[in-house]
Amino acid sequence: MSEKEIIVVEGNNVLSGEVRVSGAKNSALKLIAASLLGQGASTLHNVPLISDIVVMSEVLECLGATVERDGHTMVIDTAQVTSRETPYELVSKMRASISVLGPLVARFGQARVAMPGGCQIGARKIDMHLVGLEALGVEFTVDHGYLNAHTPNGLHGADVTLEFPSVGATENCLMAAVTAHGTTCIENAAREPEIVDLANMLNAMGGKVSGAGSSIIQVEGVPLESLHPCEHTTVGDRIEAGTFLVGGALTGGPVTVRGIDPSYLHMAIMKLRAMGCCVEAGEDWITCSRNQPLQPTDIQTLPHPGFPTDLQAQFMLLCSLAHGTSMVTENVFENRFMFASELARMGADITIEDHHALVRGVNDLQGTDVSSTDLRAGAALVLAGIVAEGETRVHNIKHIDRGYEDYVGKLDLLGADIERVT
Ligand code: UD1
């Protein structure tokens, strides 16, 4: 993709129809890392075609794995992995690269991983990853921007209480605990559906994980030799689904998303209904439509099952067109309101005070040049362009490609007047 490529979208449009969501980015990334524990060829289905997955494949290749891809299926052979080092070049492109830390120490007793960069949405420290892994027997040193992990006395089960239900820290501890000697109990664990997906894959490889999806995860350590490769299908992407549902809510719809378990979006669906939308759902689909004015609401992001921070920008957009004033509070990341100033350039009325955004509804937005500040903000700006007056040109779209498979194609299918232009 050229750095100059932009998305051009014509406004005053209505989205309607059906889209199939891809596999969850935040799941697939960790499932690829977990394949290190299988020591052979694991097959993953429903892997999204997005650039973050390309980076994660490169991380695995860099360690010595072979990765073959056929559409949405990926075969990762980790039998010949010899390196334990993940270079800065890859970790700086994507913070989730550090999720190889847990599996590497579980398999080799050591790892060397560049300190992470990633999305510019706050400090995003890794202290909780380290505290959790230390409890399991990992010792860390830092040199030249790299984190070195060693397990001088092997990994042992432990009680790990996380200060905050961090997704990444839960996953790293979980993957390391799979081969630890004895039982590990992770308390205040993250409860995201992607954690459950990871636990299911680890169990399919011979791990003994229970309680995933609740705040207490138990892992009975098994010998590394007893783990084996597996075949696993990635869960649907709830954030992609939520993004298209917001498209239905914004324009009236109806928009139907398929390939998603509605229970993953319980809180988002409640908020859509509170805002005056009609939401219907079946076993693996959700439809959103609206035939009355958007009502204001208050939203607070929280760890799952609370309202997801990854849908905050999309809902801030909805609030900006509601008939009244809404309050959006960001509790998960410390600097995730950059989107507001881009949306303000389109005519939104948003005042930021610390981690609160006061959003006064306006009658309409106007198309202009805007820039994706991160992945979800980029997706929301494109949606804003679909309802704005005139043409919107969204720049810096590499962020969107990190996490949305064929976003333009899927929106086109729903009736958007949209194209990528170099
Ligand atoms: C994951 C998701 C991301 C989502 C986030 C919260 C992936 C690849 N990304 O990110 O899309 O927005 O969960 O649902 O799965 N923190 C610390 N110390 C730590 C770890 C985290 O202070 O050791 C802080 C972070 O700075 C952040 C908060 O805790 O403010 C939540 O982070 P965490 O849940 O770990 O998110 P990620 O796993 O990075």
XYZ file of C-alpha atoms and ligand atoms in Angstrom:
461
model
C 0.000 0.000 0.000
C 1.248 3.472 -0.863
C 1.593 5.891 2.071
C -0.359 8.372 -0.047
C -3.356 6.106 -0.489
C -6.553 7.597 0.949
C -10.201 6.598 1.254
C -12.639 8.903 -0.523
C -16.270 8.650 0.521
C -19.389 10.504 -0.648
C -21.796 11.552 2.087
C -25.568 11.700 2.591
C -25.739 7.970 2.118
C -27.558 5.057 3.730
C -25.960 1.705 4.531
C -28.140 -1.360 4.237
C -27.691 -5.063 3.664
C -25.522 -7.809 5.111
C -21.833 -8.283 5.792
C -19.916 -11.225 7.167
C -17.430 -10.265 9.825
C -13.906 -11.657 9.694
C -12.148 -13.547 12.451
C -11.191 -11.421 15.452
C -7.878 -9.621 15.034
C -7.253 -9.628 18.769
C -7.844 -13.359 18.925
C -5.962 -14.473 15.821
C -2.814 -12.575 16.832
C -2.584 -14.495 20.104
C -3.583 -17.821 18.531
C -0.640 -17.451 16.154
C 1.654 -16.808 19.141
C 0.166 -19.812 20.959
C 1.048 -22.083 18.023
C 4.648 -21.907 19.332
C 3.568 -24.301 22.071
C 2.385 -26.970 19.618
C 5.879 -27.761 18.202
C 4.503 -28.833 14.827
C 2.012 -27.630 12.216
C -1.102 -26.041 13.703
C -3.943 -24.959 11.420
C -5.918 -21.816 12.129
C -9.137 -21.032 10.276
C -11.027 -17.747 9.972
C -7.823 -15.684 10.208
C -8.538 -12.126 9.003
C -6.653 -10.709 6.004
C -5.231 -7.644 7.740
C -1.773 -6.181 8.060
C -1.372 -6.889 11.797
C -1.622 -10.593 10.976
C 1.123 -10.162 8.380
C 3.353 -8.632 11.078
C 2.568 -11.472 13.496
C 3.398 -14.025 10.773
C 6.723 -12.254 10.316
C 7.359 -12.479 14.058
C 6.848 -16.243 13.884
C 8.986 -16.575 10.742
C 11.701 -14.561 12.399
C 11.729 -17.121 15.213
C 12.163 -19.900 12.632
C 8.565 -21.057 12.058
C 7.122 -21.575 8.590
C 3.826 -19.860 7.887
C 1.619 -20.754 4.952
C -1.556 -18.972 4.143
C -4.443 -20.009 1.921
C -7.211 -17.408 2.134
C -8.440 -17.357 5.703
C -6.597 -20.511 6.709
C -3.093 -20.391 8.082
C -0.764 -23.297 8.762
C 2.028 -22.463 11.189
C 4.761 -25.021 11.663
C 6.757 -24.249 14.783
C 8.761 -27.512 14.865
C 11.970 -25.851 13.696
C 11.811 -22.716 15.818
C 15.343 -21.996 16.997
C 15.464 -18.260 17.720
C 14.070 -16.762 20.911
C 14.421 -13.154 19.788
C 11.790 -10.770 18.416
C 13.434 -7.678 16.903
C 12.504 -4.032 17.334
C 11.609 -3.728 13.668
C 8.569 -5.971 14.239
C 7.627 -5.088 17.831
C 7.688 -1.379 16.966
C 5.161 -2.027 14.191
C 2.812 -3.862 16.493
C 2.661 -4.018 20.273
C 0.872 -7.380 20.232
C 4.205 -8.913 19.156
C 5.013 -9.171 22.862
C 2.446 -11.934 23.158
C 5.208 -14.350 22.065
C 6.876 -13.721 25.424
C 4.664 -16.177 27.350
C 4.874 -19.008 24.793
C 8.640 -18.555 24.317
C 9.396 -18.868 28.025
C 6.981 -21.801 28.237
C 8.777 -23.599 25.412
C 12.415 -22.586 25.812
C 12.696 -21.101 29.280
C 13.971 -17.890 27.723
C 13.076 -15.034 25.374
C 14.465 -11.733 24.133
C 11.819 -9.294 22.976
C 12.191 -5.633 21.988
C 10.227 -3.280 24.241
C 6.897 -2.493 22.503
C 5.599 0.531 20.591
C 2.185 0.219 18.847
C -0.933 2.393 18.731
C -0.505 5.884 20.127
C -3.292 5.514 22.659
C -1.590 6.065 25.969
C 1.502 4.813 27.757
C 0.517 1.140 27.388
C 3.002 -0.242 29.842
C 3.832 -3.930 30.251
C 4.461 -3.943 34.004
C 1.566 -6.313 34.679
C 2.871 -8.799 32.107
C 6.188 -8.788 33.952
C 4.750 -9.059 37.466
C 2.599 -12.013 36.391
C 5.435 -13.822 34.639
C 7.813 -13.164 37.546
C 5.360 -14.888 39.877
C 5.697 -17.949 37.614
C 9.484 -17.946 37.937
C 10.601 -15.702 35.054
C 13.486 -13.303 35.719
C 13.911 -10.205 33.571
C 16.777 -7.955 32.620
C 16.720 -5.073 30.162
C 19.532 -4.094 27.808
C 19.635 -1.841 24.764
C 15.833 -1.588 24.621
C 15.379 -5.351 24.805
C 13.721 -7.371 27.506
C 15.528 -10.625 28.364
C 13.526 -13.338 30.070
C 15.118 -16.337 31.824
C 13.730 -19.098 34.007
C 16.722 -20.253 36.077
C 14.615 -22.658 38.137
C 11.975 -23.476 35.509
C 8.397 -22.247 35.503
C 6.226 -23.050 38.489
C 2.525 -22.562 39.124
C 1.565 -19.573 41.269
C -1.301 -17.370 42.357
C -1.200 -14.284 40.158
C -3.474 -11.358 40.950
C -3.527 -8.728 38.232
C -3.844 -5.111 39.297
C -6.193 -4.515 36.358
C -7.786 -7.102 34.049
C -5.266 -6.456 31.283
C -5.945 -8.491 28.147
C -2.292 -8.822 27.153
C -1.035 -9.619 30.662
C -3.732 -12.268 31.136
C -2.765 -13.882 27.833
C 0.978 -13.888 28.467
C 0.531 -15.384 31.952
C -1.927 -17.930 30.638
C 0.399 -19.105 27.866
C 3.400 -19.327 30.196
C 1.389 -21.157 32.870
C 0.427 -23.954 30.465
C 3.810 -25.694 30.908
C 4.575 -24.466 34.455
C 5.094 -27.098 37.136
C 1.954 -27.134 39.270
C -1.241 -25.102 39.242
C -1.591 -21.409 38.399
C -4.527 -19.270 39.374
C -4.878 -15.919 37.565
C -7.178 -13.623 39.537
C -8.750 -10.445 38.171
C -8.154 -11.984 34.751
C -9.482 -10.280 31.608
C -12.817 -11.804 30.517
C -12.810 -10.899 26.816
C -14.173 -13.498 24.360
C -10.699 -13.565 22.797
C -9.298 -14.946 26.081
C -11.823 -17.774 25.903
C -10.783 -18.428 22.299
C -7.129 -18.629 23.339
C -7.926 -20.970 26.238
C -9.897 -23.215 23.869
C -6.916 -23.437 21.523
C -4.508 -24.157 24.388
C -6.812 -26.954 25.566
C -6.994 -28.335 22.015
C -3.171 -28.526 22.171
C -3.283 -30.565 25.377
C -3.220 -27.719 27.906
C -5.437 -27.769 30.997
C -7.084 -24.378 31.316
C -10.400 -23.765 33.051
C -12.409 -20.688 33.997
C -11.523 -18.569 30.929
C -14.218 -15.944 30.444
C -14.495 -15.474 34.216
C -12.252 -13.416 36.504
C -10.436 -16.497 37.796
C -8.539 -18.689 35.363
C -6.945 -21.913 36.557
C -4.145 -23.596 34.673
C -2.862 -27.011 35.581
C 0.638 -27.155 34.131
C 1.458 -30.028 31.762
C 4.890 -31.140 30.451
C 5.906 -29.332 27.265
C 6.302 -32.697 25.478
C 2.620 -33.480 26.013
C 1.502 -30.433 24.005
C 0.791 -30.984 20.325
C -0.326 -28.954 17.282
C -4.039 -28.439 16.745
C -6.685 -27.152 14.356
C -8.720 -24.200 15.562
C -11.211 -21.665 14.188
C -10.902 -18.014 15.271
C -14.005 -16.402 16.796
C -15.742 -13.577 14.911
C -14.542 -10.017 15.397
C -16.961 -8.278 17.788
C -15.357 -4.885 17.177
C -15.694 -5.157 13.406
C -19.306 -6.269 13.943
C -19.945 -3.333 16.281
C -18.458 -0.918 13.760
C -20.872 -1.997 11.003
C -23.810 -1.911 13.431
C -22.906 1.706 14.172
C -23.061 2.222 10.395
C -26.663 0.968 10.501
C -27.458 3.155 13.508
C -25.960 6.246 11.890
C -27.673 5.943 8.534
C -30.868 4.103 9.504
C -29.846 0.756 7.978
C -30.886 -1.972 8.317
C -27.376 -3.429 8.532
C -26.940 -7.090 9.399
C -23.637 -8.551 10.540
C -23.113 -12.306 10.311
C -20.502 -14.565 11.881
C -20.712 -13.060 15.356
C -22.074 -14.276 18.681
C -24.399 -11.451 19.893
C -23.515 -12.139 23.528
C -20.059 -10.640 22.839
C -21.705 -7.271 22.187
C -24.221 -7.166 24.983
C -23.262 -3.705 26.260
C -22.915 -2.144 22.798
C -26.350 -3.486 21.838
C -27.841 -2.004 25.034
C -26.377 1.381 24.123
C -27.653 1.187 20.538
C -31.143 0.524 21.879
C -30.800 3.343 24.421
C -29.981 5.642 21.505
C -33.216 4.784 19.719
C -32.059 1.957 17.442
C -33.856 -1.283 16.804
C -31.501 -4.234 17.304
C -32.450 -7.812 16.554
C -30.196 -10.820 16.954
C -30.072 -14.553 16.243
C -27.516 -17.235 16.991
C -24.733 -15.720 14.898
C -26.154 -12.504 13.489
C -27.237 -9.034 14.601
C -29.288 -6.427 12.718
C -29.374 -2.721 13.550
C -31.787 -0.184 12.101
C -33.234 3.133 13.190
C -36.341 5.083 12.232
C -36.408 7.751 14.951
C -33.932 10.492 15.921
C -30.744 9.403 17.700
C -31.022 9.894 21.462
C -28.040 10.995 23.555
C -26.552 8.556 26.039
C -23.631 8.194 28.441
C -20.897 5.694 27.728
C -18.065 4.493 29.947
C -15.444 2.181 28.540
C -14.508 -0.717 30.798
C -12.926 -4.146 30.503
C -15.293 -6.801 29.095
C -18.210 -7.281 29.688
C -18.233 -3.479 30.049
C -18.412 -1.212 27.031
C -15.344 -1.866 24.804
C -12.788 0.899 24.385
C -12.345 -0.311 20.808
C -15.898 0.912 20.028
C -15.496 4.249 21.807
C -14.722 6.335 18.703
C -17.558 4.800 16.684
C -20.063 5.564 19.461
C -18.667 9.049 19.981
C -19.544 9.633 16.342
C -23.101 8.419 16.983
C -23.378 10.690 20.032
C -22.172 13.635 17.969
C -25.325 13.356 15.829
C -27.748 12.677 18.704
C -30.459 15.130 19.753
C -28.891 16.249 23.026
C -25.702 15.975 25.050
C -23.840 12.760 25.797
C -20.878 12.013 28.024
C -18.250 9.557 26.837
C -15.781 8.441 29.516
C -12.614 6.554 28.609
C -11.426 4.410 31.505
C -9.153 1.892 29.775
C -6.606 4.022 27.922
C -5.292 7.381 29.023
C -5.034 9.111 25.675
C -7.733 7.829 23.388
C -9.608 10.991 22.385
C -7.464 12.094 19.416
C -10.392 11.138 17.240
C -12.474 13.960 18.731
C -10.382 16.709 17.151
C -10.636 15.094 13.707
C -14.398 14.737 14.102
C -14.580 18.364 15.249
C -13.051 19.293 11.870
C -16.194 17.783 10.350
C -18.414 19.935 12.566
C -18.836 17.861 15.735
C -19.096 19.717 19.049
C -16.920 17.864 21.569
C -15.249 19.178 24.717
C -12.584 17.033 26.332
C -11.975 17.298 30.042
C -9.455 14.781 31.314
C -10.863 11.330 30.432
C -14.393 12.637 29.766
C -15.745 13.891 26.462
C -18.843 16.060 26.501
C -20.499 15.525 23.134
C -23.202 18.034 22.163
C -25.229 16.683 19.285
C -25.136 18.658 16.017
C -27.549 18.471 13.086
C -25.008 17.405 10.513
C -21.340 16.827 9.738
C -19.462 18.209 6.730
C -17.050 16.250 4.593
C -13.410 17.358 4.560
C -9.844 15.973 4.799
C -9.324 14.020 8.000
C -6.613 11.719 9.284
C -6.854 8.350 11.040
C -5.164 8.715 14.391
C -5.529 5.027 15.193
C -7.260 1.957 13.919
C -10.744 2.494 15.375
C -10.678 6.251 14.850
C -9.926 5.616 11.170
C -12.891 3.278 10.812
C -15.151 5.811 12.557
C -14.005 8.670 10.315
C -14.991 6.669 7.248
C -18.445 6.119 8.772
C -18.641 9.838 9.512
C -17.944 10.489 5.833
C -20.872 8.288 4.827
C -23.377 10.532 6.646
C -21.599 13.882 6.203
C -22.489 16.481 3.597
C -20.243 16.233 0.535
C -16.980 14.363 0.137
C -14.663 13.140 2.905
C -11.065 12.119 2.306
C -9.604 9.942 5.042
C -5.794 9.966 5.189
C -3.328 7.727 6.996
C -5.444 4.671 6.272
C -2.676 2.195 7.077
C -4.227 2.148 10.549
C -7.522 0.874 9.131
C -5.729 -1.874 7.184
C -4.156 -3.067 10.427
C -7.473 -4.316 11.714
C -10.295 -4.255 9.142
C -10.318 -6.770 6.315
C -11.472 -5.117 3.088
C -13.287 -2.323 4.952
C -13.914 -0.397 1.742
C -15.201 -3.494 -0.072
C -17.596 -4.386 2.742
C -18.934 -0.815 2.987
C -19.319 -0.743 -0.792
C -21.418 -3.904 -0.492
C -23.629 -2.077 2.028
C -24.179 0.742 -0.465
C -21.469 3.252 0.415
C -20.089 5.412 -2.381
C -16.479 4.767 -1.458
C -13.088 4.093 -3.031
C -9.389 3.893 -2.275
C -7.421 6.436 -4.238
C -3.653 6.673 -4.625
C -5.939 -5.320 23.958
C -6.396 -5.154 22.540
C -6.882 -3.723 22.292
C -7.912 -3.312 23.321
C -7.398 -3.578 24.736
C -8.435 -3.312 25.800
C -5.015 -6.711 21.347
C -3.965 -6.918 20.334
N -5.334 -5.462 21.644
O -4.786 -4.483 24.129
O -7.446 -3.668 20.973
O -8.198 -1.949 23.173
O -6.973 -4.948 24.859
O -9.579 -4.042 25.571
O -5.585 -7.654 21.849
N -1.617 -1.709 31.151
C -0.640 -1.386 32.070
N 0.310 -2.337 32.317
C 0.330 -3.546 31.695
C -0.675 -3.853 30.758
C -1.655 -2.901 30.511
O -0.621 -0.314 32.642
O 1.219 -4.365 31.968
C -2.669 -0.699 30.874
C -2.612 -0.203 29.445
O -1.702 0.869 29.325
C -4.043 0.202 29.216
C -4.847 -0.800 30.043
O -3.930 -1.324 30.990
O -4.252 1.489 29.717
C -5.473 -1.925 29.235
O -4.484 -2.616 28.538
P -4.660 -4.127 28.063
O -5.966 -4.682 28.511
O -3.426 -4.864 28.431
O -4.709 -3.956 26.495
P -3.840 -4.651 25.390
O -3.705 -6.108 25.706
O -2.636 -3.869 25.133
